[in-house]
Coordinates of C-alpha atoms in Angstrom, one line a residue:
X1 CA -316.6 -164.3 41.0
X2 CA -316.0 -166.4 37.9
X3 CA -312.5 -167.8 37.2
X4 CA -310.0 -168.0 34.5
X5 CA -306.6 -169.5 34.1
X6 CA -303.9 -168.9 31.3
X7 CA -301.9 -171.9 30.9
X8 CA -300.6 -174.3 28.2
X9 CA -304.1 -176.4 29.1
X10 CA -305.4 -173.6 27.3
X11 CA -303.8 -173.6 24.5
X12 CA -305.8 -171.0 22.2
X13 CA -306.6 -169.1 25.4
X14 CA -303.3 -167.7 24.9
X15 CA -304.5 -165.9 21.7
X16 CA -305.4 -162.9 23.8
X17 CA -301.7 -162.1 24.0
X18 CA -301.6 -161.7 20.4
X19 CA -301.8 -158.3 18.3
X20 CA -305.1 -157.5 16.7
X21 CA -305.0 -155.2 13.3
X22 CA -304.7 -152.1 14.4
X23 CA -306.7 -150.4 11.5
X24 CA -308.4 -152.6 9.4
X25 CA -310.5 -154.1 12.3
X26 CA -310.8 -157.4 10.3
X27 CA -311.1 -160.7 12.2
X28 CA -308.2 -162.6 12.2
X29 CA -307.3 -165.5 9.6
X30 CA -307.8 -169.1 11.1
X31 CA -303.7 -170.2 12.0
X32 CA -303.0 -173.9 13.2
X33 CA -303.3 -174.4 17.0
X34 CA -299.8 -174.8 17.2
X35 CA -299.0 -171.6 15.6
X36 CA -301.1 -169.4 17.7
X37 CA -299.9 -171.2 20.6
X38 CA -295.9 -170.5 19.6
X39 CA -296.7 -166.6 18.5
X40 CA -298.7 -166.6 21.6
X41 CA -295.6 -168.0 24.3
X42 CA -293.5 -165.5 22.2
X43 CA -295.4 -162.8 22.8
X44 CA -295.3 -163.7 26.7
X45 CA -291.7 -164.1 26.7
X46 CA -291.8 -160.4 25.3
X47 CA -293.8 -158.9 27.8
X48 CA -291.8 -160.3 30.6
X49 CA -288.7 -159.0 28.7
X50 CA -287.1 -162.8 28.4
X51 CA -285.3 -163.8 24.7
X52 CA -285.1 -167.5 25.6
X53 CA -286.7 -169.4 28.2
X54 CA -284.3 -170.2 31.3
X55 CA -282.8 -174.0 31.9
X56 CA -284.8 -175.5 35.0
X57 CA -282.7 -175.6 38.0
X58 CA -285.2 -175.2 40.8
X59 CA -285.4 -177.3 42.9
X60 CA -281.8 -178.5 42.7
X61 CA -280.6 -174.7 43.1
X62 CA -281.7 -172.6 45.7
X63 CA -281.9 -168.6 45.3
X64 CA -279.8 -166.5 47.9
X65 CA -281.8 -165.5 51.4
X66 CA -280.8 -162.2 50.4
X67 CA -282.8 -161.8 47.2
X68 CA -285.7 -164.2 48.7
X69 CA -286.1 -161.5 51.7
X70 CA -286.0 -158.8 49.2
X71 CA -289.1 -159.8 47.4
X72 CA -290.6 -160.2 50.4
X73 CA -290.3 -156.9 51.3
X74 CA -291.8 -155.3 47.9
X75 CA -294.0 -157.8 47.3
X76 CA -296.8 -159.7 48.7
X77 CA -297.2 -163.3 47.8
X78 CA -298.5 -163.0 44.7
X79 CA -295.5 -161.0 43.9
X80 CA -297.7 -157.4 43.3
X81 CA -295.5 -154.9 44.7
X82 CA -297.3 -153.7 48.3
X83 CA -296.2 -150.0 47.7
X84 CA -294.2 -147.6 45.4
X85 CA -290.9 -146.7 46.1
X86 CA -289.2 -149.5 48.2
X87 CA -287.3 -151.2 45.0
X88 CA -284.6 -148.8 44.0
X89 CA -284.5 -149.0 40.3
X90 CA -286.5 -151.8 39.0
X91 CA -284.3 -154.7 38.2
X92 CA -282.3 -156.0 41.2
X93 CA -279.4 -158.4 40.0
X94 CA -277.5 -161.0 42.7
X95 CA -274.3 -162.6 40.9
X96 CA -272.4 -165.5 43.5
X97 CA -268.6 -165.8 43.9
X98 CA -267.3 -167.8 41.4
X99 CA -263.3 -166.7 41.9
X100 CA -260.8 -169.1 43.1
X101 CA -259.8 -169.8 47.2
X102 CA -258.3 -166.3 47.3
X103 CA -259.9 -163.7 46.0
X104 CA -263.1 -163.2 45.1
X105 CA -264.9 -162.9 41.5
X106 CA -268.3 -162.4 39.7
X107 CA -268.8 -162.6 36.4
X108 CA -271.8 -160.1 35.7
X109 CA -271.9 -160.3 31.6
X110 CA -275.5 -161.1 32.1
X111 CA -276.4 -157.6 33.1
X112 CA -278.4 -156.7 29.6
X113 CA -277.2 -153.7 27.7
X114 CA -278.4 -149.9 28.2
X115 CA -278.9 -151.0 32.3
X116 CA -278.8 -147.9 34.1
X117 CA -276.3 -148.9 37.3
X118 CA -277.8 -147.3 40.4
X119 CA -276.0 -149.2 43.0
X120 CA -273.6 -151.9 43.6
X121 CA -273.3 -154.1 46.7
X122 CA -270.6 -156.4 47.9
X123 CA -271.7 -158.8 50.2
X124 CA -269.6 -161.4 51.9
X125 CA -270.2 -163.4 55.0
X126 CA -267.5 -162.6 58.2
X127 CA -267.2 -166.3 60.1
X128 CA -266.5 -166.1 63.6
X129 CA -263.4 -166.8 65.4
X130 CA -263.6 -170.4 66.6
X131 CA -261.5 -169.3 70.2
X132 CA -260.6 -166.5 71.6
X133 CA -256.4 -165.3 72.2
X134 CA -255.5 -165.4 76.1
X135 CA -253.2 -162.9 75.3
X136 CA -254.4 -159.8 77.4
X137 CA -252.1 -157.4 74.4
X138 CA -254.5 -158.8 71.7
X139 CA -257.3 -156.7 70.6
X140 CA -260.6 -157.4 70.1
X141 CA -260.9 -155.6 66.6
X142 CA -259.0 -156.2 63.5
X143 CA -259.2 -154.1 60.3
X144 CA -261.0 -154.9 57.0
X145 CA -260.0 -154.0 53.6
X146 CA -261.6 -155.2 50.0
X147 CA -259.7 -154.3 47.3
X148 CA -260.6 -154.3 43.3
X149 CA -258.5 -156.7 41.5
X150 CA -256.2 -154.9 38.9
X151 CA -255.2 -158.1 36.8
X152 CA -255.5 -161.8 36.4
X153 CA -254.1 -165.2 37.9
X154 CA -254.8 -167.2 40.9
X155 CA -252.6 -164.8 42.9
X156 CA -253.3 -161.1 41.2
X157 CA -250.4 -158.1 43.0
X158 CA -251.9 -155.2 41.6
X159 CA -254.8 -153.8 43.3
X160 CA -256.8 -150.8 44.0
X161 CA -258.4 -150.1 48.1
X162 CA -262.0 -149.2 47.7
X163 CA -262.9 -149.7 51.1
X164 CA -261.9 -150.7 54.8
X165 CA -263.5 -150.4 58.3
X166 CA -262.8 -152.1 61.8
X167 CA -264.6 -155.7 62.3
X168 CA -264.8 -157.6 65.9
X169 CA -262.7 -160.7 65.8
X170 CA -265.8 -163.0 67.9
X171 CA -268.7 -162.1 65.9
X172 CA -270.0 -163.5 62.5
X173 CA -272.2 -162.2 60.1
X174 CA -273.1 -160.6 56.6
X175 CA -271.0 -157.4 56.0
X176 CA -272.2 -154.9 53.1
X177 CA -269.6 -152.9 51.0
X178 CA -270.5 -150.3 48.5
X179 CA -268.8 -150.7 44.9
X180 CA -271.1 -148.7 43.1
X181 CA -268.2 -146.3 41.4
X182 CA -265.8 -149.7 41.0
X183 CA -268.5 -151.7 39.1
X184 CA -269.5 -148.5 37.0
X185 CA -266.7 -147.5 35.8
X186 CA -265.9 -149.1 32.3
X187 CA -262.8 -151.6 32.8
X188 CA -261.7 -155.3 33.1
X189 CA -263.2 -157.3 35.9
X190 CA -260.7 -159.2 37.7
X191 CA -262.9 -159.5 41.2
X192 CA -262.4 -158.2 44.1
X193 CA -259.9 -159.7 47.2
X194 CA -260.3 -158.9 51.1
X195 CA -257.3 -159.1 53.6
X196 CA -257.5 -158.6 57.5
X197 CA -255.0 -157.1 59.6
X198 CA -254.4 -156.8 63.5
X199 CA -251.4 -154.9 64.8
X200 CA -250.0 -155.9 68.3
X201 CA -246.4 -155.2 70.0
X202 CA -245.7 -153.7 66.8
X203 CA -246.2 -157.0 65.1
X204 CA -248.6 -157.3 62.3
X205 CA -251.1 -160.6 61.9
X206 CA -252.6 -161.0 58.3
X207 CA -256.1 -163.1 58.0
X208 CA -256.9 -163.4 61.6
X209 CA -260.5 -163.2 60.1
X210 CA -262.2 -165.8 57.6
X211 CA -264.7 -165.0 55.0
X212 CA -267.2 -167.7 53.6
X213 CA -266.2 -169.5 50.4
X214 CA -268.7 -171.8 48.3
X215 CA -267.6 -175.0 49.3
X216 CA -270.5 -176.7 49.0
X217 CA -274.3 -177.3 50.5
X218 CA -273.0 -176.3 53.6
X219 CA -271.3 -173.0 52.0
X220 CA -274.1 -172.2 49.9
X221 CA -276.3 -170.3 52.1
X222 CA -273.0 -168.0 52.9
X223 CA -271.9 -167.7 49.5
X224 CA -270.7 -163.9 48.8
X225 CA -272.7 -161.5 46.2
X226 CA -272.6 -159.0 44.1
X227 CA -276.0 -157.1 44.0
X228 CA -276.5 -154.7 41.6
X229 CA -279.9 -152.5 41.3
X230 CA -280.5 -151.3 37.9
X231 CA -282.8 -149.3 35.7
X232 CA -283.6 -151.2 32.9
X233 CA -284.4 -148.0 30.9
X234 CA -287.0 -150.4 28.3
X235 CA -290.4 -150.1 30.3
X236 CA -291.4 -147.0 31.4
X237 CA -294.4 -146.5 33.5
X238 CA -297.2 -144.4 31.8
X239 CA -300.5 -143.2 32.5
X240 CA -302.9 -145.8 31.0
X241 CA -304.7 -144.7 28.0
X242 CA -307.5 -147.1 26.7
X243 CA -307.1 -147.7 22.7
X244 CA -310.4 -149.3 22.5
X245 CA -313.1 -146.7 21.9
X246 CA -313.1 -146.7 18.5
X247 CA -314.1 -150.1 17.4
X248 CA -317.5 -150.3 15.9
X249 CA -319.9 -152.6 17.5
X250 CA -323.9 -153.2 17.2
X251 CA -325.6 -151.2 19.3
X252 CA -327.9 -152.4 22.5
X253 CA -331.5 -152.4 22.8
X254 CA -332.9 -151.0 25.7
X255 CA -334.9 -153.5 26.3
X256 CA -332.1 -155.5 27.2
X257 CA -330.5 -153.3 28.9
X258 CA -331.5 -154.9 32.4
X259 CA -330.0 -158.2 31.6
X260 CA -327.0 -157.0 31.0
X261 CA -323.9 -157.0 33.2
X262 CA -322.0 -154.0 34.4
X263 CA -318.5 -153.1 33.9
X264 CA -316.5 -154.9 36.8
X265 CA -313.5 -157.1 37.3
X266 CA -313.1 -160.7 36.7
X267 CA -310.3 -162.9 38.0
X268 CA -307.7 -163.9 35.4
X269 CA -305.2 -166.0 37.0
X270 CA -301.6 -167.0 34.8
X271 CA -300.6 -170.1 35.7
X272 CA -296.3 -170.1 35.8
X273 CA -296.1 -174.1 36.5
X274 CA -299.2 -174.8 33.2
X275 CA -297.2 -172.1 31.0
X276 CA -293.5 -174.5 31.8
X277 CA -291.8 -171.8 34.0
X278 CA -291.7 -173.1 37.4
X279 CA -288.4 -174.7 36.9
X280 CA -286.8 -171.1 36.6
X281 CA -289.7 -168.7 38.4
X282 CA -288.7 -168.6 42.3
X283 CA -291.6 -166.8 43.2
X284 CA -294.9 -165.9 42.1
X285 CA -296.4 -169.7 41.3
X286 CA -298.7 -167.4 39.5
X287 CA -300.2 -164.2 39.6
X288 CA -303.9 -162.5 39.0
X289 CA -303.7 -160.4 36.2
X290 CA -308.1 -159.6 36.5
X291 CA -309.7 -158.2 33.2
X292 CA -312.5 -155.8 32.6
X293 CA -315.5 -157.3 31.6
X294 CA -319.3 -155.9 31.2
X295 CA -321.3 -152.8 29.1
X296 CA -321.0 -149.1 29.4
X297 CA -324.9 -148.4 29.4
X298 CA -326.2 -145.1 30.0
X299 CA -327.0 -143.9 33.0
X300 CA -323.3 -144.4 33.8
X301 CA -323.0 -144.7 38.0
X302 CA -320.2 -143.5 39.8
X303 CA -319.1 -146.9 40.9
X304 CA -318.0 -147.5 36.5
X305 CA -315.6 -145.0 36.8
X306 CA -316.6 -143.8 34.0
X307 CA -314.7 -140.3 32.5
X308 CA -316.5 -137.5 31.5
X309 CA -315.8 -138.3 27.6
X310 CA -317.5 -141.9 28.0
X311 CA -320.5 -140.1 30.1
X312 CA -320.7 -137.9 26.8
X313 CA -320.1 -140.9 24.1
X314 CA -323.1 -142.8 26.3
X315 CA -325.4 -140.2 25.9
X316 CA -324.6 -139.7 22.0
X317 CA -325.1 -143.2 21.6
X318 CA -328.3 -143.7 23.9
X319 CA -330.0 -140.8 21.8
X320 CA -328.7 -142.2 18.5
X321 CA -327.4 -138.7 17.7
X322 CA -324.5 -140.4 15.4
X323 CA -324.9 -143.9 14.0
X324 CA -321.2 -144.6 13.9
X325 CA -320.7 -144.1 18.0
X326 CA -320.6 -147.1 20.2
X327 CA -320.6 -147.4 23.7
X328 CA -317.9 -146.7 25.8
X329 CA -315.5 -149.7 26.9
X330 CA -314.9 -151.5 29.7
X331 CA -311.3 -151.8 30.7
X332 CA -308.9 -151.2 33.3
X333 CA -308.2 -147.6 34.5
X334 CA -306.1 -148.4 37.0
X335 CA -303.0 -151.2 37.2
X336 CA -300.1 -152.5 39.8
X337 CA -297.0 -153.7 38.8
X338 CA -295.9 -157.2 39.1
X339 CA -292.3 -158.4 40.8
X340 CA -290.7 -161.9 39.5
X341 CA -288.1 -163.7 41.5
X342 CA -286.3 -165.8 38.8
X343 CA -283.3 -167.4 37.8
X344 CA -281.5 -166.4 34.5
X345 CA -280.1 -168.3 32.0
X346 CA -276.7 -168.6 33.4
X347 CA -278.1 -169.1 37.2
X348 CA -278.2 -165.9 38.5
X349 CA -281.1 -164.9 40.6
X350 CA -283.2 -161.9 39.2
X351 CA -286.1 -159.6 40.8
X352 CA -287.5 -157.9 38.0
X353 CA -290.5 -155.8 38.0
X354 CA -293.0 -155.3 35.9
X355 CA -295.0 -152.1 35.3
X356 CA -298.7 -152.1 34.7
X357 CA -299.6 -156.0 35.1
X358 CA -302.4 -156.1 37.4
X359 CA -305.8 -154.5 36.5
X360 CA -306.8 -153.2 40.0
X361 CA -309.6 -151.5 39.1
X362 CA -312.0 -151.0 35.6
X363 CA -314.1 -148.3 34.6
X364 CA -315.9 -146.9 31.5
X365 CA -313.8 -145.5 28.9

């Protein structure tokens, strides 16, 4: 099957990102290579819903395990989603602890506006005792509670419990909160602090338990999160209407009509690392968008795909009954979104996914 790339090598290959006339159907005006090439980039950076190109950080920053297992559960390795349904919402946002060594804060500003908040996640990483009381009067359990920050300061008093539960002292390990109504609601963000508590002979012990800080390489790996999953509420998935059918075109003799190939799918492979997004893109390297190539020649088989308003169009056109109908188009009639695993433009790690990017299938329309 013959290839194609879409990369910066490319240059004017780009071109097909740009907007034809949508009435006048004449060709386009010759532009500068360098011109077609920006318009072209811009309109990329469009469809994957980016205003400005992220700073490289990869491969000096690496993306949480959290978010890196995520995409490899909705995705396969080319980053098209393996089946509808497992990504609530469609953008899934991880912000790291950045508060001071007492509390807990994440500044989520980058969260674009009109996001849809489906559910908030506070995860932090429980470290395990390092030994074990030989006090027979100690328990084995000590209680949790996270609390949402009420003001500033590297010390904050006022605070509001959102959630608690019982933790074993001698085991370590991510624990998962739910702060869906805390992030939602409209106020100040001041972070979020966690406290431990173990009662004994009446006595009360504060912070028997240690959470992971970023303190490091060695940290990093541990490094709390806030996940949020989102709607972004600017690309809703549709059922794919072709907009081709009307564009005149010469019509083919018959005699031809035998060296002509087909309606089927070709490979059209985009290239992240040749477009200059590899320093920001975590995964897909790339991606096979396919495209439709090939006539719509009556008889139309059942392997075109072909709907019963192209079988009609083919016949009109085979028997010249109208002069101004062409034959139907080849193009895709059925598509797969695409999932990205990127990081932002202030270093946040994104999944994002992308509705109608893969042509799966093309047929006769």
């Amino acid at each position: 099957m013959a290839a194609r790339r879409l990369g910066l090598g490319l240059g004017l290959g780009l071109a097909w990102l740009l907007s034809l006339p949508a009435a006048s159907g004449l060709p386009l005006a010759p532009r500068p290579r360098d011109e077609v090439l920006a318009a072209a980039l811009q309109r990329l950076r469009e469809v994957f819903d980016i205003e400005e190109v992220p700073p490289d950080v990869l491969p000096r920053k690496k993306p949480p395990q959290f978010m890196v297992d995520l995409f490899n559960k909705v995705a396969d390795a080319n980053g098209i989603t393996r089946a509808p349904g497992l990504l609530e919402g469609d953008v899934v946002r991880s912000f790291e602890d950045r508060g001071g060594p007492y509390h807990f804060y994440f500044d989520i500003s980058a969260m674009e506006k009109g996001e849809q908040m489906l559910k908030a996640e506070f995860r932090v990483f429980k470290l395990k005792r390092t030994h074990a009381s030989r006090r027979s009067d100690v328990k084995h359990f000590c209680k949790v509670e996270v609390y949402e920050l009420l003001e500033s300061g590297s010390k904050p008093q006022k605070r509001h419990l959102i959630a608690s539960r019982l933790l074993s002292l001698y085991t370590e390990g991510w624990e998962v909160f739910s702060v869906t109504q805390t992030v939602s609601r409209d106020s100040s963000n001041h972070g979020f602090l966690v406290t431990t508590t173990q009662v004994f002979n009446n006595r009360i012990e504060h912070n028997l338990v240690k959470f992971a800080k970023s303190q490091g390489t060695l940290q990093e790996s541990r490094n709390a999160l806030l996940v949020l999953f989102t709607n972004s509420n600017k690309r809703k998935s549709s059922s794919f209407v072709p907009s081709f059918t009307s564009k005149p075109r010469a019509a083919a003799v018959p005699s031809a009509k035998s060296q002509v190939t087909a309606c089927h799918r070709r490979e059209l492979y985009v290239d992240f690392r040749a477009i200059g997004w590899s320093g920001w893109i975590i995964y897909p390297s790339g991606y096979n968008a396919f495209y439709c190539r090939g006539s719509c020649l009556f008889p139309l088989g059942e392997s075109l795909n072909a709907t019963n308003h192209a079988t009609v169009q083919s016949i009109v056109h085979t028997l010249k009954l109208s002069e101004d109908v062409s034959t139907p188009c080849c193009v895709p009639d059925e598509l797969k979104s695409l999932n990205l695993l990127y990081f932002d433009d202030k270093e946040n790690v994104v999944l994002k996914n992308y509705k109608d990017m893969v042509a799966t299938r093309c047929g006769c329309h």
